[in-house]
């Protein structure tokens, strides 16, 4: 299924209690990050004191939704040593935290005994799962959604296991 940014924003806004996101790739080829990643590789870093230079629409949305009491948690499973992309992602994650997301990192070596879905996903209010399907280069291809209770329960269990073991962003170093 194809999904626009507006559709996804509307979906996030419809959440009543929680949205959890599990990321399991070591690199993403997301179009809107290509320029920032290239600048980061050349030494550019975000300045936490210059909010206007890094605030973006996603952060507005997170702040809007969390202000209504919705909990947004993101867990990232990463290989170590981390890829350049993960180091880039880590360096800018403080922006997500400032907006209201809770974020944890889990080294892949600590996940061998976990039953994990094959794709990254969002789980909304414990009932709607959205799988994000990427190609081998990390480019988003399409989205699958399901409200199958067994799939939602599996994703919730997987996320909770990763979250429990995960290291809070402010304590995880790359």
PDB file of C-alpha atoms in Angstrom:
ATOM      1  CA  UNK A   1       0.000   0.000   0.000  1.00  0.00           C
ATOM      2  CA  UNK A   2       1.224   3.465  -0.783  1.00  0.00           C
ATOM      3  CA  UNK A   3       0.987   5.980   2.023  1.00  0.00           C
ATOM      4  CA  UNK A   4       1.494   9.717   1.877  1.00  0.00           C
ATOM      5  CA  UNK A   5       3.072  11.727   4.652  1.00  0.00           C
ATOM      6  CA  UNK A   6      -0.327  13.361   5.199  1.00  0.00           C
ATOM      7  CA  UNK A   7      -1.982   9.950   5.609  1.00  0.00           C
ATOM      8  CA  UNK A   8       0.664   8.903   8.129  1.00  0.00           C
ATOM      9  CA  UNK A   9       0.292  12.186  10.040  1.00  0.00           C
ATOM     10  CA  UNK A  10      -3.472  11.654  10.203  1.00  0.00           C
ATOM     11  CA  UNK A  11      -2.889   8.113  11.466  1.00  0.00           C
ATOM     12  CA  UNK A  12      -0.559   9.319  14.233  1.00  0.00           C
ATOM     13  CA  UNK A  13      -3.064  12.036  15.187  1.00  0.00           C
ATOM     14  CA  UNK A  14      -5.796   9.396  15.538  1.00  0.00           C
ATOM     15  CA  UNK A  15      -3.842   7.474  18.203  1.00  0.00           C
ATOM     16  CA  UNK A  16      -5.423   7.631  21.638  1.00  0.00           C
ATOM     17  CA  UNK A  17      -2.862   5.985  23.949  1.00  0.00           C
ATOM     18  CA  UNK A  18       0.353   4.755  22.371  1.00  0.00           C
ATOM     19  CA  UNK A  19       2.424   4.459  19.243  1.00  0.00           C
ATOM     20  CA  UNK A  20       5.498   2.259  19.302  1.00  0.00           C
ATOM     21  CA  UNK A  21       8.051   1.940  16.530  1.00  0.00           C
ATOM     22  CA  UNK A  22      10.647  -0.800  16.115  1.00  0.00           C
ATOM     23  CA  UNK A  23      13.545  -0.118  13.743  1.00  0.00           C
ATOM     24  CA  UNK A  24      15.881  -2.975  12.875  1.00  0.00           C
ATOM     25  CA  UNK A  25      17.987  -1.814   9.913  1.00  0.00           C
ATOM     26  CA  UNK A  26      21.555  -0.528  10.104  1.00  0.00           C
ATOM     27  CA  UNK A  27      20.993   1.901   7.235  1.00  0.00           C
ATOM     28  CA  UNK A  28      18.062   3.612   5.625  1.00  0.00           C
ATOM     29  CA  UNK A  29      17.990   5.346   2.257  1.00  0.00           C
ATOM     30  CA  UNK A  30      15.173   7.696   3.147  1.00  0.00           C
ATOM     31  CA  UNK A  31      14.986  10.495   0.588  1.00  0.00           C
ATOM     32  CA  UNK A  32      14.568  13.356   3.063  1.00  0.00           C
ATOM     33  CA  UNK A  33      17.703  12.317   5.009  1.00  0.00           C
ATOM     34  CA  UNK A  34      20.180  12.014   2.144  1.00  0.00           C
ATOM     35  CA  UNK A  35      21.332  15.648   2.276  1.00  0.00           C
ATOM     36  CA  UNK A  36      21.609  15.707   6.078  1.00  0.00           C
ATOM     37  CA  UNK A  37      23.512  12.413   6.138  1.00  0.00           C
ATOM     38  CA  UNK A  38      25.992  13.701   3.542  1.00  0.00           C
ATOM     39  CA  UNK A  39      26.501  16.901   5.568  1.00  0.00           C
ATOM     40  CA  UNK A  40      26.958  14.864   8.755  1.00  0.00           C
ATOM     41  CA  UNK A  41      29.647  12.741   7.056  1.00  0.00           C
ATOM     42  CA  UNK A  42      31.435  16.012   6.227  1.00  0.00           C
ATOM     43  CA  UNK A  43      31.402  17.000   9.907  1.00  0.00           C
ATOM     44  CA  UNK A  44      28.174  18.993  10.305  1.00  0.00           C
ATOM     45  CA  UNK A  45      26.451  18.398  13.645  1.00  0.00           C
ATOM     46  CA  UNK A  46      23.157  19.723  14.928  1.00  0.00           C
ATOM     47  CA  UNK A  47      23.461  22.395  17.581  1.00  0.00           C
ATOM     48  CA  UNK A  48      21.060  21.613  20.439  1.00  0.00           C
ATOM     49  CA  UNK A  49      20.977  25.331  21.313  1.00  0.00           C
ATOM     50  CA  UNK A  50      19.845  26.373  17.808  1.00  0.00           C
ATOM     51  CA  UNK A  51      16.428  24.774  17.749  1.00  0.00           C
ATOM     52  CA  UNK A  52      15.339  26.663  14.642  1.00  0.00           C
ATOM     53  CA  UNK A  53      18.063  24.913  12.625  1.00  0.00           C
ATOM     54  CA  UNK A  54      16.800  21.398  13.332  1.00  0.00           C
ATOM     55  CA  UNK A  55      13.117  21.609  14.213  1.00  0.00           C
ATOM     56  CA  UNK A  56      11.024  19.960  11.492  1.00  0.00           C
ATOM     57  CA  UNK A  57       7.418  18.943  10.791  1.00  0.00           C
ATOM     58  CA  UNK A  58       7.847  15.453  12.300  1.00  0.00           C
ATOM     59  CA  UNK A  59       8.851  17.015  15.604  1.00  0.00           C
ATOM     60  CA  UNK A  60       5.812  19.319  15.509  1.00  0.00           C
ATOM     61  CA  UNK A  61       3.629  16.249  15.046  1.00  0.00           C
ATOM     62  CA  UNK A  62       5.297  14.338  17.895  1.00  0.00           C
ATOM     63  CA  UNK A  63       4.942  17.309  20.208  1.00  0.00           C
ATOM     64  CA  UNK A  64       1.276  17.757  19.227  1.00  0.00           C
ATOM     65  CA  UNK A  65       0.423  14.096  19.823  1.00  0.00           C
ATOM     66  CA  UNK A  66       2.389  13.661  23.047  1.00  0.00           C
ATOM     67  CA  UNK A  67       0.850  16.868  24.423  1.00  0.00           C
ATOM     68  CA  UNK A  68      -2.500  15.020  24.231  1.00  0.00           C
ATOM     69  CA  UNK A  69      -1.079  12.286  26.475  1.00  0.00           C
ATOM     70  CA  UNK A  70      -0.141   9.780  23.786  1.00  0.00           C
ATOM     71  CA  UNK A  71       3.076   7.900  24.556  1.00  0.00           C
ATOM     72  CA  UNK A  72       5.423   7.524  21.581  1.00  0.00           C
ATOM     73  CA  UNK A  73       8.257   5.064  22.042  1.00  0.00           C
ATOM     74  CA  UNK A  74      10.891   4.078  19.483  1.00  0.00           C
ATOM     75  CA  UNK A  75      13.346   1.206  19.855  1.00  0.00           C
ATOM     76  CA  UNK A  76      16.289   0.694  17.549  1.00  0.00           C
ATOM     77  CA  UNK A  77      18.140  -2.589  17.172  1.00  0.00           C
ATOM     78  CA  UNK A  78      21.663  -1.875  15.946  1.00  0.00           C
ATOM     79  CA  UNK A  79      24.771  -3.812  14.994  1.00  0.00           C
ATOM     80  CA  UNK A  80      27.977  -2.859  16.790  1.00  0.00           C
ATOM     81  CA  UNK A  81      30.200  -1.234  15.944  1.00  0.00           C
ATOM     82  CA  UNK A  82      27.426   0.923  14.517  1.00  0.00           C
ATOM     83  CA  UNK A  83      27.224   1.874  10.850  1.00  0.00           C
ATOM     84  CA  UNK A  84      27.840   5.468   9.787  1.00  0.00           C
ATOM     85  CA  UNK A  85      24.116   5.829   9.262  1.00  0.00           C
ATOM     86  CA  UNK A  86      23.316   4.732  12.832  1.00  0.00           C
ATOM     87  CA  UNK A  87      25.962   7.122  14.189  1.00  0.00           C
ATOM     88  CA  UNK A  88      24.291   9.895  12.160  1.00  0.00           C
ATOM     89  CA  UNK A  89      20.872   8.874  13.444  1.00  0.00           C
ATOM     90  CA  UNK A  90      22.130   8.749  17.027  1.00  0.00           C
ATOM     91  CA  UNK A  91      23.661  12.221  16.781  1.00  0.00           C
ATOM     92  CA  UNK A  92      20.304  13.737  15.855  1.00  0.00           C
ATOM     93  CA  UNK A  93      18.041  11.675  18.104  1.00  0.00           C
ATOM     94  CA  UNK A  94      18.099  14.328  20.816  1.00  0.00           C
ATOM     95  CA  UNK A  95      15.630  16.222  18.598  1.00  0.00           C
ATOM     96  CA  UNK A  96      13.087  13.387  18.853  1.00  0.00           C
ATOM     97  CA  UNK A  97      13.533  13.282  22.624  1.00  0.00           C
ATOM     98  CA  UNK A  98      13.025  17.042  22.917  1.00  0.00           C
ATOM     99  CA  UNK A  99       9.783  16.675  20.943  1.00  0.00           C
ATOM    100  CA  UNK A 100       8.479  13.986  23.315  1.00  0.00           C
ATOM    101  CA  UNK A 101       9.545  10.588  21.967  1.00  0.00           C
ATOM    102  CA  UNK A 102      11.079   8.036  24.286  1.00  0.00           C
ATOM    103  CA  UNK A 103      13.925   6.215  22.547  1.00  0.00           C
ATOM    104  CA  UNK A 104      16.024   3.190  23.394  1.00  0.00           C
ATOM    105  CA  UNK A 105      18.854   1.409  21.591  1.00  0.00           C
ATOM    106  CA  UNK A 106      19.547  -2.319  21.731  1.00  0.00           C
ATOM    107  CA  UNK A 107      22.708  -3.942  20.403  1.00  0.00           C
ATOM    108  CA  UNK A 108      21.762  -6.692  17.944  1.00  0.00           C
ATOM    109  CA  UNK A 109      23.932  -9.202  19.840  1.00  0.00           C
ATOM    110  CA  UNK A 110      21.419  -8.941  22.707  1.00  0.00           C
ATOM    111  CA  UNK A 111      18.442  -9.987  20.549  1.00  0.00           C
ATOM    112  CA  UNK A 112      19.367 -13.513  19.476  1.00  0.00           C
ATOM    113  CA  UNK A 113      16.784 -15.132  21.737  1.00  0.00           C
ATOM    114  CA  UNK A 114      13.944 -12.779  20.764  1.00  0.00           C
ATOM    115  CA  UNK A 115      11.188 -13.584  18.274  1.00  0.00           C
ATOM    116  CA  UNK A 116      11.143 -10.491  16.076  1.00  0.00           C
ATOM    117  CA  UNK A 117       9.005  -9.681  13.043  1.00  0.00           C
ATOM    118  CA  UNK A 118      10.803  -9.582   9.711  1.00  0.00           C
ATOM    119  CA  UNK A 119      10.188  -5.878   9.139  1.00  0.00           C
ATOM    120  CA  UNK A 120      10.234  -2.577  10.962  1.00  0.00           C
ATOM    121  CA  UNK A 121       6.812  -1.651  12.273  1.00  0.00           C
ATOM    122  CA  UNK A 122       4.630   0.831  14.042  1.00  0.00           C
ATOM    123  CA  UNK A 123       1.996  -0.445  16.470  1.00  0.00           C
ATOM    124  CA  UNK A 124      -0.829   1.974  17.161  1.00  0.00           C
ATOM    125  CA  UNK A 125      -2.899   1.606  20.336  1.00  0.00           C
ATOM    126  CA  UNK A 126      -1.905  -2.059  20.502  1.00  0.00           C
ATOM    127  CA  UNK A 127      -4.213  -3.007  17.640  1.00  0.00           C
ATOM    128  CA  UNK A 128      -3.094  -1.641  14.258  1.00  0.00           C
ATOM    129  CA  UNK A 129       0.290  -2.763  12.935  1.00  0.00           C
ATOM    130  CA  UNK A 130       1.947  -0.947  10.098  1.00  0.00           C
ATOM    131  CA  UNK A 131       4.928  -2.740   8.583  1.00  0.00           C
ATOM    132  CA  UNK A 132       7.338  -0.575   6.642  1.00  0.00           C
ATOM    133  CA  UNK A 133       8.892  -2.525   3.790  1.00  0.00           C
ATOM    134  CA  UNK A 134      12.329  -1.425   2.570  1.00  0.00           C
ATOM    135  CA  UNK A 135      14.484  -2.618  -0.300  1.00  0.00           C
ATOM    136  CA  UNK A 136      18.068  -3.815   0.088  1.00  0.00           C
ATOM    137  CA  UNK A 137      19.395  -0.243  -0.105  1.00  0.00           C
ATOM    138  CA  UNK A 138      17.104   0.868   2.715  1.00  0.00           C
ATOM    139  CA  UNK A 139      14.645   2.761   0.520  1.00  0.00           C
ATOM    140  CA  UNK A 140      11.013   2.644   1.587  1.00  0.00           C
ATOM    141  CA  UNK A 141       9.027   0.537  -0.882  1.00  0.00           C
ATOM    142  CA  UNK A 142       5.546   0.212   0.603  1.00  0.00           C
ATOM    143  CA  UNK A 143       3.496  -0.247   3.745  1.00  0.00           C
ATOM    144  CA  UNK A 144       1.433  -3.208   4.921  1.00  0.00           C
ATOM    145  CA  UNK A 145      -1.219  -2.756   7.616  1.00  0.00           C
ATOM    146  CA  UNK A 146      -3.096  -5.308   9.635  1.00  0.00           C
ATOM    147  CA  UNK A 147      -5.419  -5.394  12.612  1.00  0.00           C
ATOM    148  CA  UNK A 148      -5.016  -9.146  13.029  1.00  0.00           C
ATOM    149  CA  UNK A 149      -4.989  -9.589  16.830  1.00  0.00           C
ATOM    150  CA  UNK A 150      -2.329 -12.321  16.688  1.00  0.00           C
ATOM    151  CA  UNK A 151       0.027 -10.148  14.626  1.00  0.00           C
ATOM    152  CA  UNK A 152      -0.588  -7.148  16.894  1.00  0.00           C
ATOM    153  CA  UNK A 153       0.110  -9.294  19.977  1.00  0.00           C
ATOM    154  CA  UNK A 154       3.332 -10.641  18.427  1.00  0.00           C
ATOM    155  CA  UNK A 155       4.526  -7.138  17.572  1.00  0.00           C
ATOM    156  CA  UNK A 156       3.613  -5.835  21.023  1.00  0.00           C
ATOM    157  CA  UNK A 157       5.503  -8.696  22.662  1.00  0.00           C
ATOM    158  CA  UNK A 158       8.542  -8.174  20.428  1.00  0.00           C
ATOM    159  CA  UNK A 159       8.581  -4.436  21.074  1.00  0.00           C
ATOM    160  CA  UNK A 160       8.197  -4.895  24.836  1.00  0.00           C
ATOM    161  CA  UNK A 161      11.093  -7.368  24.927  1.00  0.00           C
ATOM    162  CA  UNK A 162      13.336  -4.988  22.985  1.00  0.00           C
ATOM    163  CA  UNK A 163      12.222  -2.033  25.098  1.00  0.00           C
ATOM    164  CA  UNK A 164      12.910  -3.879  28.347  1.00  0.00           C
ATOM    165  CA  UNK A 165      16.479  -4.657  27.271  1.00  0.00           C
ATOM    166  CA  UNK A 166      17.056  -1.389  25.468  1.00  0.00           C
ATOM    167  CA  UNK A 167      19.382   1.340  26.642  1.00  0.00           C
ATOM    168  CA  UNK A 168      17.819   4.811  27.020  1.00  0.00           C
ATOM    169  CA  UNK A 169      19.074   7.238  24.410  1.00  0.00           C
ATOM    170  CA  UNK A 170      20.861   9.453  26.921  1.00  0.00           C
ATOM    171  CA  UNK A 171      22.883   6.454  28.166  1.00  0.00           C
ATOM    172  CA  UNK A 172      23.703   4.827  24.825  1.00  0.00           C
ATOM    173  CA  UNK A 173      26.959   5.884  23.188  1.00  0.00           C
ATOM    174  CA  UNK A 174      28.174   5.112  19.702  1.00  0.00           C
TER     175      UNK A 174
END
